[in-house]
CSV table of C-alpha atoms in Angstrom, one decimal:
chain,number,residue,atom,x,y,z
A,904,MET,CA,113.3,-97.1,17.9
A,905,ALA,CA,111.3,-95.8,15.0
A,906,PRO,CA,108.0,-97.6,14.2
A,907,SER,CA,108.0,-99.4,10.9
A,908,PHE,CA,105.4,-98.1,8.4
A,909,ASP,CA,105.4,-101.2,6.2
A,910,ASN,CA,102.9,-99.7,3.8
A,911,GLU,CA,101.3,-96.4,2.9
A,912,ASN,CA,98.1,-97.4,4.6
A,913,SER,CA,99.8,-97.7,8.0
A,914,LEU,CA,101.5,-94.4,7.5
A,915,PHE,CA,98.3,-92.7,6.4
A,916,ASN,CA,96.4,-94.1,9.4
A,917,PHE,CA,99.2,-93.0,11.8
A,918,ALA,CA,99.6,-89.4,10.4
A,919,VAL,CA,96.1,-88.6,9.2
A,920,ARG,CA,93.4,-90.8,10.9
A,921,ASP,CA,95.1,-91.0,14.3
A,922,GLY,CA,96.0,-87.3,14.3
A,923,ASN,CA,99.8,-87.7,14.8
A,924,GLY,CA,100.5,-85.6,11.7
A,925,VAL,CA,103.9,-85.1,10.2
A,926,LYS,CA,105.2,-84.1,13.6
A,927,GLY,CA,104.4,-87.5,14.9
A,928,ILE,CA,106.3,-89.1,12.1
A,929,VAL,CA,109.3,-87.0,12.8
A,930,ASP,CA,109.1,-87.6,16.5
A,931,SER,CA,109.0,-91.3,15.9
A,932,GLY,CA,112.6,-91.2,14.8
A,933,LEU,CA,112.4,-91.7,11.0
A,934,SER,CA,115.6,-90.5,9.3
A,935,THR,CA,114.4,-90.5,5.7
A,936,VAL,CA,111.3,-89.1,4.1
A,937,PRO,CA,108.6,-91.8,3.6
A,938,PRO,CA,107.7,-92.4,-0.1
A,939,ALA,CA,104.2,-90.9,0.4
A,940,TYR,CA,105.8,-87.5,1.0
A,941,ILE,CA,108.2,-87.5,-2.0
A,942,GLN,CA,107.0,-85.0,-4.5
A,943,PRO,CA,107.4,-85.5,-8.3
A,944,PRO,CA,110.6,-83.9,-9.5
A,945,ALA,CA,108.6,-81.1,-11.2
A,946,GLU,CA,107.1,-80.1,-7.9
A,947,GLN,CA,110.3,-80.1,-5.8
A,948,ILE,CA,111.8,-76.7,-4.9
A,949,ASP,CA,115.3,-75.9,-6.1
A,950,LYS,CA,116.4,-73.5,-3.4
A,951,LYS,CA,119.9,-73.0,-4.7
A,952,ASN,CA,118.7,-71.5,-8.0
A,953,ALA,CA,115.8,-69.4,-6.7
A,954,SER,CA,116.3,-65.7,-6.4
A,955,ILE,CA,115.2,-63.5,-3.5
A,956,CYS,CA,112.5,-61.0,-3.9
A,957,ASP,CA,114.1,-57.6,-3.2
A,958,MET,CA,110.9,-55.5,-3.1
A,959,PRO,CA,111.2,-53.3,0.0
A,960,PRO,CA,108.4,-53.4,2.6
A,961,ILE,CA,105.6,-50.8,2.3
A,962,ASP,CA,105.3,-48.4,5.3
A,963,LEU,CA,101.5,-48.3,6.0
A,964,SER,CA,102.0,-45.5,8.6
A,965,LYS,CA,102.3,-43.1,5.7
A,966,LEU,CA,98.7,-43.7,4.5
A,967,GLY,CA,96.6,-40.6,5.3
A,968,GLY,CA,99.7,-38.4,5.4
A,969,PRO,CA,101.5,-36.3,2.7
A,970,ASP,CA,102.9,-39.5,1.1
A,971,HIS,CA,99.5,-41.2,0.9
A,972,ASP,CA,99.3,-41.3,-2.9
A,973,GLU,CA,102.9,-42.7,-3.2
A,974,VAL,CA,102.1,-45.5,-0.7
A,975,VAL,CA,98.8,-46.4,-2.6
A,976,ASN,CA,100.8,-46.6,-5.8
A,977,GLN,CA,103.3,-49.0,-4.1
A,978,ILE,CA,100.4,-51.2,-3.0
A,979,VAL,CA,98.7,-51.1,-6.4
A,980,GLY,CA,102.0,-51.7,-8.2
A,981,ALA,CA,102.7,-54.8,-6.1
A,982,ALA,CA,99.1,-56.1,-6.6
A,983,GLU,CA,99.3,-55.7,-10.4
A,984,THR,CA,102.6,-57.6,-10.7
A,985,LEU,CA,103.7,-60.1,-8.1
A,986,GLY,CA,100.5,-60.2,-6.0
A,987,PHE,CA,102.7,-60.3,-2.9
A,988,PHE,CA,104.2,-57.6,-0.8
A,989,GLN,CA,105.3,-57.0,2.8
A,990,VAL,CA,104.1,-54.2,5.1
A,991,ILE,CA,105.6,-52.5,8.2
A,992,ASN,CA,104.1,-50.1,10.7
A,993,HIS,CA,100.9,-52.0,10.1
A,994,GLY,CA,99.2,-51.6,13.5
A,995,VAL,CA,99.6,-55.1,14.8
A,996,PRO,CA,101.8,-55.1,17.9
A,997,VAL,CA,105.2,-56.7,17.3
A,998,GLU,CA,104.9,-58.3,20.8
A,999,LEU,CA,101.7,-60.1,19.6
A,1000,LEU,CA,103.5,-61.4,16.5
A,1001,ASP,CA,106.2,-62.9,18.7
A,1002,SER,CA,103.7,-64.4,21.0
A,1003,LEU,CA,101.7,-65.9,18.1
A,1004,LYS,CA,104.8,-67.7,16.8
A,1005,GLN,CA,105.5,-69.2,20.3
A,1006,THR,CA,101.8,-70.1,20.7
A,1007,ALA,CA,101.9,-72.0,17.5
A,1008,HIS,CA,104.9,-74.0,18.6
A,1009,ASN,CA,103.3,-74.6,21.9
A,1010,PHE,CA,100.1,-75.9,20.3
A,1011,PHE,CA,101.8,-78.3,17.9
A,1012,GLY,CA,104.0,-79.5,20.8
A,1013,LEU,CA,100.9,-80.9,22.6
A,1014,PRO,CA,100.4,-84.7,22.7
A,1015,ALA,CA,98.7,-86.0,19.6
A,1016,GLU,CA,95.5,-86.9,21.4
A,1017,ARG,CA,95.1,-83.3,22.5
A,1018,LYS,CA,95.2,-82.1,18.9
A,1019,ALA,CA,93.4,-85.0,17.3
A,1020,VAL,CA,90.1,-84.0,19.1
A,1021,TYR,CA,89.8,-81.2,16.5
A,1022,ARG,CA,90.1,-83.5,13.4
A,1023,LYS,CA,87.3,-82.7,11.0
A,1024,GLU,CA,85.6,-86.0,11.5
A,1025,VAL,CA,85.3,-85.6,15.3
A,1026,SER,CA,85.8,-81.8,16.0
A,1027,PRO,CA,83.3,-80.5,18.6
A,1028,SER,CA,82.9,-77.4,16.3
A,1029,PRO,CA,82.7,-76.9,12.5
A,1030,LEU,CA,84.7,-73.7,13.2
A,1031,VAL,CA,87.8,-75.6,14.1
A,1032,ASN,CA,89.7,-78.2,12.1
A,1033,TYR,CA,93.1,-79.8,12.8
A,1034,GLY,CA,94.8,-81.8,10.1
A,1035,THR,CA,97.8,-82.6,8.1
A,1036,SER,CA,98.7,-82.0,4.4
A,1037,PHE,CA,95.9,-80.4,2.4
A,1038,LEU,CA,93.7,-83.1,0.9
A,1039,PRO,CA,95.5,-86.3,1.9
A,1040,GLU,CA,92.8,-88.6,0.5
A,1041,LYS,CA,93.4,-87.4,-3.0
A,1042,GLU,CA,97.0,-86.1,-3.2
A,1043,ARG,CA,99.6,-88.0,-5.2
A,1044,ALA,CA,102.2,-86.9,-2.6
A,1045,LEU,CA,101.4,-85.5,0.8
A,1046,GLU,CA,102.5,-82.1,2.0
A,1047,TRP,CA,105.0,-81.8,5.0
A,1048,LYS,CA,102.7,-79.7,7.1
A,1049,ASP,CA,100.3,-79.9,10.1
A,1050,TYR,CA,97.7,-77.2,10.8
A,1051,ILE,CA,94.9,-75.9,13.0
A,1052,SER,CA,92.2,-73.8,11.3
A,1053,MET,CA,89.9,-71.5,13.2
A,1054,THR,CA,87.0,-69.7,11.5
A,1055,TYR,CA,85.6,-66.6,13.1
A,1056,THR,CA,81.9,-65.9,13.5
A,1057,ASN,CA,81.8,-63.8,16.7
A,1058,ASP,CA,83.8,-63.4,19.9
A,1059,ILE,CA,81.6,-65.6,22.0
A,1060,GLU,CA,81.9,-68.6,19.7
A,1061,ALA,CA,85.6,-68.1,19.2
A,1062,LEU,CA,86.2,-68.1,22.9
A,1063,GLN,CA,84.0,-71.1,23.4
A,1064,GLN,CA,85.1,-73.2,20.4
A,1065,TRP,CA,88.7,-72.3,19.5
A,1066,PRO,CA,91.4,-74.3,21.3
A,1067,VAL,CA,92.2,-72.7,24.6
A,1068,GLU,CA,95.9,-73.0,23.9
A,1069,CYS,CA,95.9,-70.6,21.0
A,1070,ARG,CA,92.5,-68.8,21.0
A,1071,ASP,CA,93.5,-65.6,22.7
A,1072,ASP,CA,96.5,-64.7,20.5
A,1073,ALA,CA,94.6,-65.8,17.4
A,1074,LEU,CA,91.7,-63.6,18.2
A,1075,GLN,CA,93.9,-60.6,19.0
A,1076,TYR,CA,95.7,-61.2,15.6
A,1077,LEU,CA,92.3,-61.1,13.8
A,1078,LYS,CA,91.1,-58.0,15.6
A,1079,THR,CA,94.3,-55.9,15.5
A,1080,SER,CA,94.8,-56.6,11.8
A,1081,HIS,CA,91.2,-55.6,10.8
A,1082,GLU,CA,92.0,-51.9,10.3
A,1083,MET,CA,95.0,-52.7,8.2
A,1084,VAL,CA,93.0,-55.0,5.9
A,1085,ARG,CA,90.3,-52.4,5.5
A,1086,LYS,CA,93.0,-49.8,4.5
A,1087,LEU,CA,94.5,-52.1,1.9
A,1088,ILE,CA,91.1,-53.0,0.4
A,1089,ALA,CA,90.2,-49.3,0.3
A,1090,ALA,CA,93.4,-48.4,-1.5
A,1091,LEU,CA,93.0,-51.3,-4.0
A,1092,LEU,CA,89.3,-50.8,-4.8
A,1093,GLY,CA,89.6,-47.0,-4.7
A,1094,ASN,CA,92.2,-47.3,-7.5
A,1095,LEU,CA,89.6,-49.1,-9.6
A,1096,GLY,CA,87.2,-46.2,-9.2
A,1097,VAL,CA,84.9,-47.8,-6.6
A,1098,GLU,CA,83.1,-45.4,-4.3
A,1099,LEU,CA,83.9,-46.8,-0.9
A,1100,ASP,CA,82.0,-47.1,2.4
A,1101,ASP,CA,82.2,-49.4,5.3
A,1102,SER,CA,79.5,-51.8,4.0
A,1103,ASN,CA,81.0,-52.5,0.6
A,1104,ILE,CA,84.5,-52.9,2.0
A,1105,ASN,CA,83.2,-55.3,4.6
A,1106,THR,CA,81.4,-57.3,2.0
A,1107,PHE,CA,84.7,-58.5,0.6
A,1108,ILE,CA,86.4,-59.3,3.9
A,1109,GLU,CA,83.4,-60.5,6.1
A,1110,LYS,CA,84.6,-64.1,6.5
A,1111,LYS,CA,87.8,-64.5,8.4
A,1112,THR,CA,89.8,-67.6,9.3
A,1113,VAL,CA,93.1,-67.9,11.2
A,1114,ASN,CA,95.4,-70.9,10.5
A,1115,MET,CA,98.5,-71.9,12.3
A,1116,ASN,CA,100.8,-74.0,10.1
A,1117,PHE,CA,103.6,-76.2,11.4
A,1118,TYR,CA,106.4,-77.5,9.2
A,1119,PRO,CA,108.5,-80.0,11.2
A,1120,THR,CA,112.2,-80.4,10.4
A,1121,CYS,CA,112.5,-82.6,7.4
A,1122,PRO,CA,115.4,-85.0,6.8
A,1123,ASN,CA,115.3,-84.5,3.0
A,1124,PRO,CA,113.7,-81.1,2.3
A,1125,GLU,CA,114.7,-81.2,-1.3
A,1126,LEU,CA,112.2,-84.1,-1.9
A,1127,THR,CA,109.2,-82.5,-0.2
A,1128,VAL,CA,107.0,-79.4,-0.1
A,1129,GLY,CA,105.4,-77.8,3.0
A,1130,VAL,CA,102.6,-76.5,0.8
A,1131,GLY,CA,102.1,-77.2,-2.9
A,1132,ARG,CA,101.6,-74.7,-5.7
A,1133,HIS,CA,98.3,-72.7,-5.2
A,1134,SER,CA,96.7,-69.3,-4.9
A,1135,ASP,CA,94.4,-68.4,-2.0
A,1136,ILE,CA,90.8,-68.1,-2.8
A,1137,GLY,CA,89.7,-65.2,-0.7
A,1138,THR,CA,90.2,-61.4,-1.1
A,1139,LEU,CA,93.4,-60.8,0.9
A,1140,THR,CA,95.7,-63.0,3.1
A,1141,VAL,CA,97.8,-61.6,5.9
A,1142,LEU,CA,100.7,-63.9,6.7
A,1143,LEU,CA,103.1,-63.9,9.7
A,1144,GLN,CA,106.3,-65.7,8.8
A,1145,ASP,CA,108.9,-66.7,11.4
A,1146,GLY,CA,112.6,-66.0,10.8
A,1147,ILE,CA,113.4,-69.3,9.0
A,1148,GLY,CA,111.9,-68.5,5.6
A,1149,GLY,CA,110.7,-70.9,2.8
A,1150,LEU,CA,107.9,-69.0,1.1
A,1151,TYR,CA,108.1,-68.9,-2.7
A,1152,VAL,CA,106.0,-66.9,-5.1
A,1153,LYS,CA,105.8,-67.4,-8.9
A,1154,VAL,CA,106.2,-64.2,-11.0
A,1155,PRO,CA,103.2,-64.2,-13.3
A,1156,GLU,CA,103.9,-65.0,-17.0
A,1157,GLU,CA,102.0,-61.9,-18.2
A,1158,VAL,CA,104.1,-59.5,-16.1
A,1159,ASP,CA,106.7,-57.6,-18.1
A,1160,THR,CA,109.9,-58.5,-16.2
A,1161,GLU,CA,112.9,-60.7,-16.9
A,1162,LYS,CA,111.9,-62.9,-13.9
A,1163,ARG,CA,108.4,-63.8,-15.3
A,1164,GLY,CA,107.6,-67.4,-14.8
A,1165,GLU,CA,110.3,-67.8,-12.1
A,1166,TRP,CA,109.9,-68.6,-8.4
A,1167,VAL,CA,111.2,-66.0,-6.0
A,1168,GLU,CA,111.6,-66.3,-2.2
A,1169,ILE,CA,109.9,-63.9,0.1
A,1170,PRO,CA,112.5,-63.3,2.8
A,1171,PRO,CA,111.4,-62.9,6.4
A,1172,ILE,CA,111.6,-59.3,7.6
A,1173,SER,CA,111.4,-58.8,11.4
A,1174,GLY,CA,108.2,-57.2,12.5
A,1175,ALA,CA,106.7,-57.2,8.9
A,1176,LEU,CA,103.6,-59.0,7.7
A,1177,VAL,CA,103.2,-60.5,4.2
A,1178,ILE,CA,100.1,-59.6,2.2
A,1179,ASN,CA,99.0,-61.6,-0.8
A,1180,ILE,CA,96.2,-61.0,-3.3
A,1181,GLY,CA,93.6,-63.8,-3.4
A,1182,ASP,CA,91.6,-65.1,-6.3
A,1183,THR,CA,88.5,-63.1,-5.3
A,1184,LEU,CA,90.4,-59.8,-5.6
A,1185,GLN,CA,91.8,-60.9,-9.0
A,1186,ILE,CA,88.2,-61.6,-10.2
A,1187,LEU,CA,86.8,-58.3,-8.7
A,1188,SER,CA,89.5,-56.3,-10.5
A,1189,ASN,CA,88.8,-58.2,-13.7
A,1190,GLY,CA,92.3,-59.6,-13.7
A,1191,ARG,CA,94.1,-56.3,-13.1
A,1192,TYR,CA,95.3,-57.5,-9.7
A,1193,LYS,CA,97.1,-60.9,-9.7
A,1194,SER,CA,96.4,-63.6,-7.1
A,1195,ALA,CA,99.8,-64.9,-6.2
A,1196,GLU,CA,100.7,-68.6,-6.9
A,1197,HIS,CA,102.9,-69.7,-4.0
A,1198,ARG,CA,104.3,-72.7,-2.3
A,1199,VAL,CA,106.4,-73.5,0.8
A,1200,ARG,CA,109.7,-75.3,1.2
A,1201,THR,CA,110.6,-77.4,4.2
A,1202,THR,CA,113.9,-77.2,6.1
A,1203,SER,CA,116.2,-79.7,7.8
A,1204,THR,CA,117.5,-77.3,10.5
A,1205,LYS,CA,114.5,-76.2,12.5
A,1206,SER,CA,110.7,-76.6,12.7
A,1207,ARG,CA,108.9,-73.6,11.1
A,1208,VAL,CA,105.6,-72.0,11.8
A,1209,SER,CA,103.5,-69.5,9.8
A,1210,ILE,CA,100.2,-67.9,10.7
A,1211,PRO,CA,97.9,-66.8,7.9
A,1212,LEU,CA,94.7,-64.8,8.3
A,1213,PHE,CA,92.4,-65.3,5.4
A,1214,ALA,CA,89.8,-62.5,4.7
A,1215,GLY,CA,87.1,-63.0,2.0
A,1216,PRO,CA,83.4,-62.8,1.3
A,1217,GLU,CA,80.7,-64.9,3.1
A,1218,PRO,CA,79.9,-68.2,1.2
A,1219,THR,CA,76.5,-66.8,0.2
A,1220,GLN,CA,77.9,-63.8,-1.5
A,1221,LYS,CA,77.7,-63.4,-5.2
A,1222,ILE,CA,81.0,-62.4,-6.8
A,1223,ALA,CA,81.7,-60.9,-10.2
A,1224,PRO,CA,84.1,-58.4,-11.8
A,1225,LEU,CA,83.3,-54.9,-10.5
A,1226,PRO,CA,81.4,-52.7,-13.0
A,1227,GLN,CA,84.2,-50.1,-12.8
A,1228,ALA,CA,86.9,-52.6,-13.8
A,1229,VAL,CA,84.7,-54.1,-16.6
A,1230,LYS,CA,84.0,-50.6,-18.0
A,1231,LYS,CA,87.8,-49.9,-18.2
A,1232,ASP,CA,88.5,-53.2,-19.9
A,1233,GLY,CA,85.4,-53.4,-22.2
A,1234,ALA,CA,84.4,-56.9,-21.2
A,1235,ALA,CA,84.2,-59.2,-18.1
A,1236,ARG,CA,86.8,-61.9,-18.0
A,1237,TYR,CA,85.0,-63.9,-15.3
A,1238,ARG,CA,81.4,-65.0,-14.8
A,1239,GLU,CA,79.3,-64.3,-11.8
A,1240,PHE,CA,79.3,-67.1,-9.2
A,1241,VAL,CA,78.3,-67.8,-5.6
A,1242,MET,CA,81.3,-67.9,-3.3
A,1243,LEU,CA,80.4,-71.2,-1.8
A,1244,ASP,CA,80.7,-72.9,-5.2
A,1245,TYR,CA,84.2,-71.6,-5.6
A,1246,ILE,CA,85.1,-72.7,-2.1
A,1247,LYS,CA,83.9,-76.2,-2.8
A,1248,SER,CA,85.9,-76.3,-6.1
A,1249,PHE,CA,89.1,-75.4,-4.2
A,1250,PHE,CA,88.8,-77.7,-1.3
A,1251,GLU,CA,87.6,-80.7,-3.3
A,1252,ASN,CA,90.9,-80.9,-5.3
A,1253,PRO,CA,94.6,-81.2,-4.5
A,1254,HIS,CA,96.7,-78.0,-4.9
A,1255,ASP,CA,97.4,-77.4,-8.6
A,1256,GLY,CA,98.5,-73.8,-9.1
A,1257,LYS,CA,95.7,-71.4,-10.0
A,1258,LYS,CA,93.5,-74.0,-11.6
A,1259,THR,CA,90.5,-73.0,-9.5
A,1260,LEU,CA,90.3,-69.8,-11.4
A,1261,GLU,CA,89.4,-71.8,-14.6
A,1262,PHE,CA,86.1,-72.6,-12.8
A,1263,VAL,CA,84.9,-69.0,-13.4
A,1264,LYS,CA,86.9,-67.7,-16.3
A,1265,PHE,CA,85.3,-67.0,-19.6
A,1266,ASN,CA,87.1,-68.9,-22.4
A,1267,SER,CA,88.4,-65.7,-24.0
A,1268,ALA,CA,90.0,-64.5,-20.7
C-alpha cells in the first residue's frame, strides 16, 4: 500500500531530507505524479511534436590523419551552431560504457539509507553529494531525478571517498576520456588562433566531476521533467546516454536555420558519447561557440540513467574572452570573473535556461 503524502512537507521530507529520492516515491507505489513534481505547462516537454537531431556522429579516430581538417571543421561547425554533437571512436572502451550504465542502476538500486549517507548535509566528504532534483528548496516544481556527484582531486582521495559501489568505473571513465577531451579543446581553441600547449589546455579542464543521474519510471511523463532547461557552466561536458533517450537541446535563436528556437531530441547512438559546449567555452570564444540549453524528459516505460563528466576550470581561475577571439570581434562581450563566483550564481538558483550567462555579459552583448 502506498504511503499517503498528505502535504508537500511530508513528501519533501521523505524524498529530500530522508534521502529516499524520486526512486523511493516510485517504489512506494504511487500511481500518479505528486503535485510538487508537476511542471508549469510552459516547461512540459511535448515529445510528439519534437524533431530528432539528424547530425551524424563525428569520428574522432580521423583526427591526426589525412581527414584531420575535415573533422576539426565538423567539431567547430557543431560548436558554433547547436553546441551539441556526438562522437564515435573516442577512445573510451565500449565495455566500460556498458559497465557504467549497469553500475549506475546498481547504485540507485541500493537501500535508501546506503545512499542517504552521501547527502550534502551529512556526507563524509565534500567531494561526494547524493541528492534529488536540482535545488529542491527553491524550485517551483521538483525535477524527476536522483543523482550522485563525485568531484575529482586525485586518485587517492577518489578511491577513499567516492562510493565503493561506483568509484572504479567512474574513475576509469574520467581517466579514459581525458585524451578525447584534450583533443576536442585543442581543435576548438586552435580554431580561434590560440597557440596551444599542455598547460593552457589543462587550465580550462582542470576540475572534473562525474555524475550519475537516475530517472525512475514516471506515471505521467508529460507532466514532469527529468532536468529543467539549463546550460552547463564548465568548458565541456561528456555525456553517456543509455538506449532509452530523452535528451532535448534548444537550437539557438541566433543560428541561421529553420529550426532555430525549436527543441530537438539527441537520439542515443550505441557506443557514442554526447559532447556539449559549456558556458565557459562560450565565454572564452567571445560567443562564437554556443553553450547548449538542454533538458531531459522522463519516461513511463523504463528507468533511465545518464552519466555526465563535467570538465572546467578550477574555482580560483579567472575567466574572460580569449584575446584572439576579442581581436577578431573587435570587442569583448563578457567581463572577466573568477570561476567560483560563476559557480555560486549557478548553484544558488533553480534551472532557468542560460540565465547564468547574464551574470557576466556586457549589456551590449
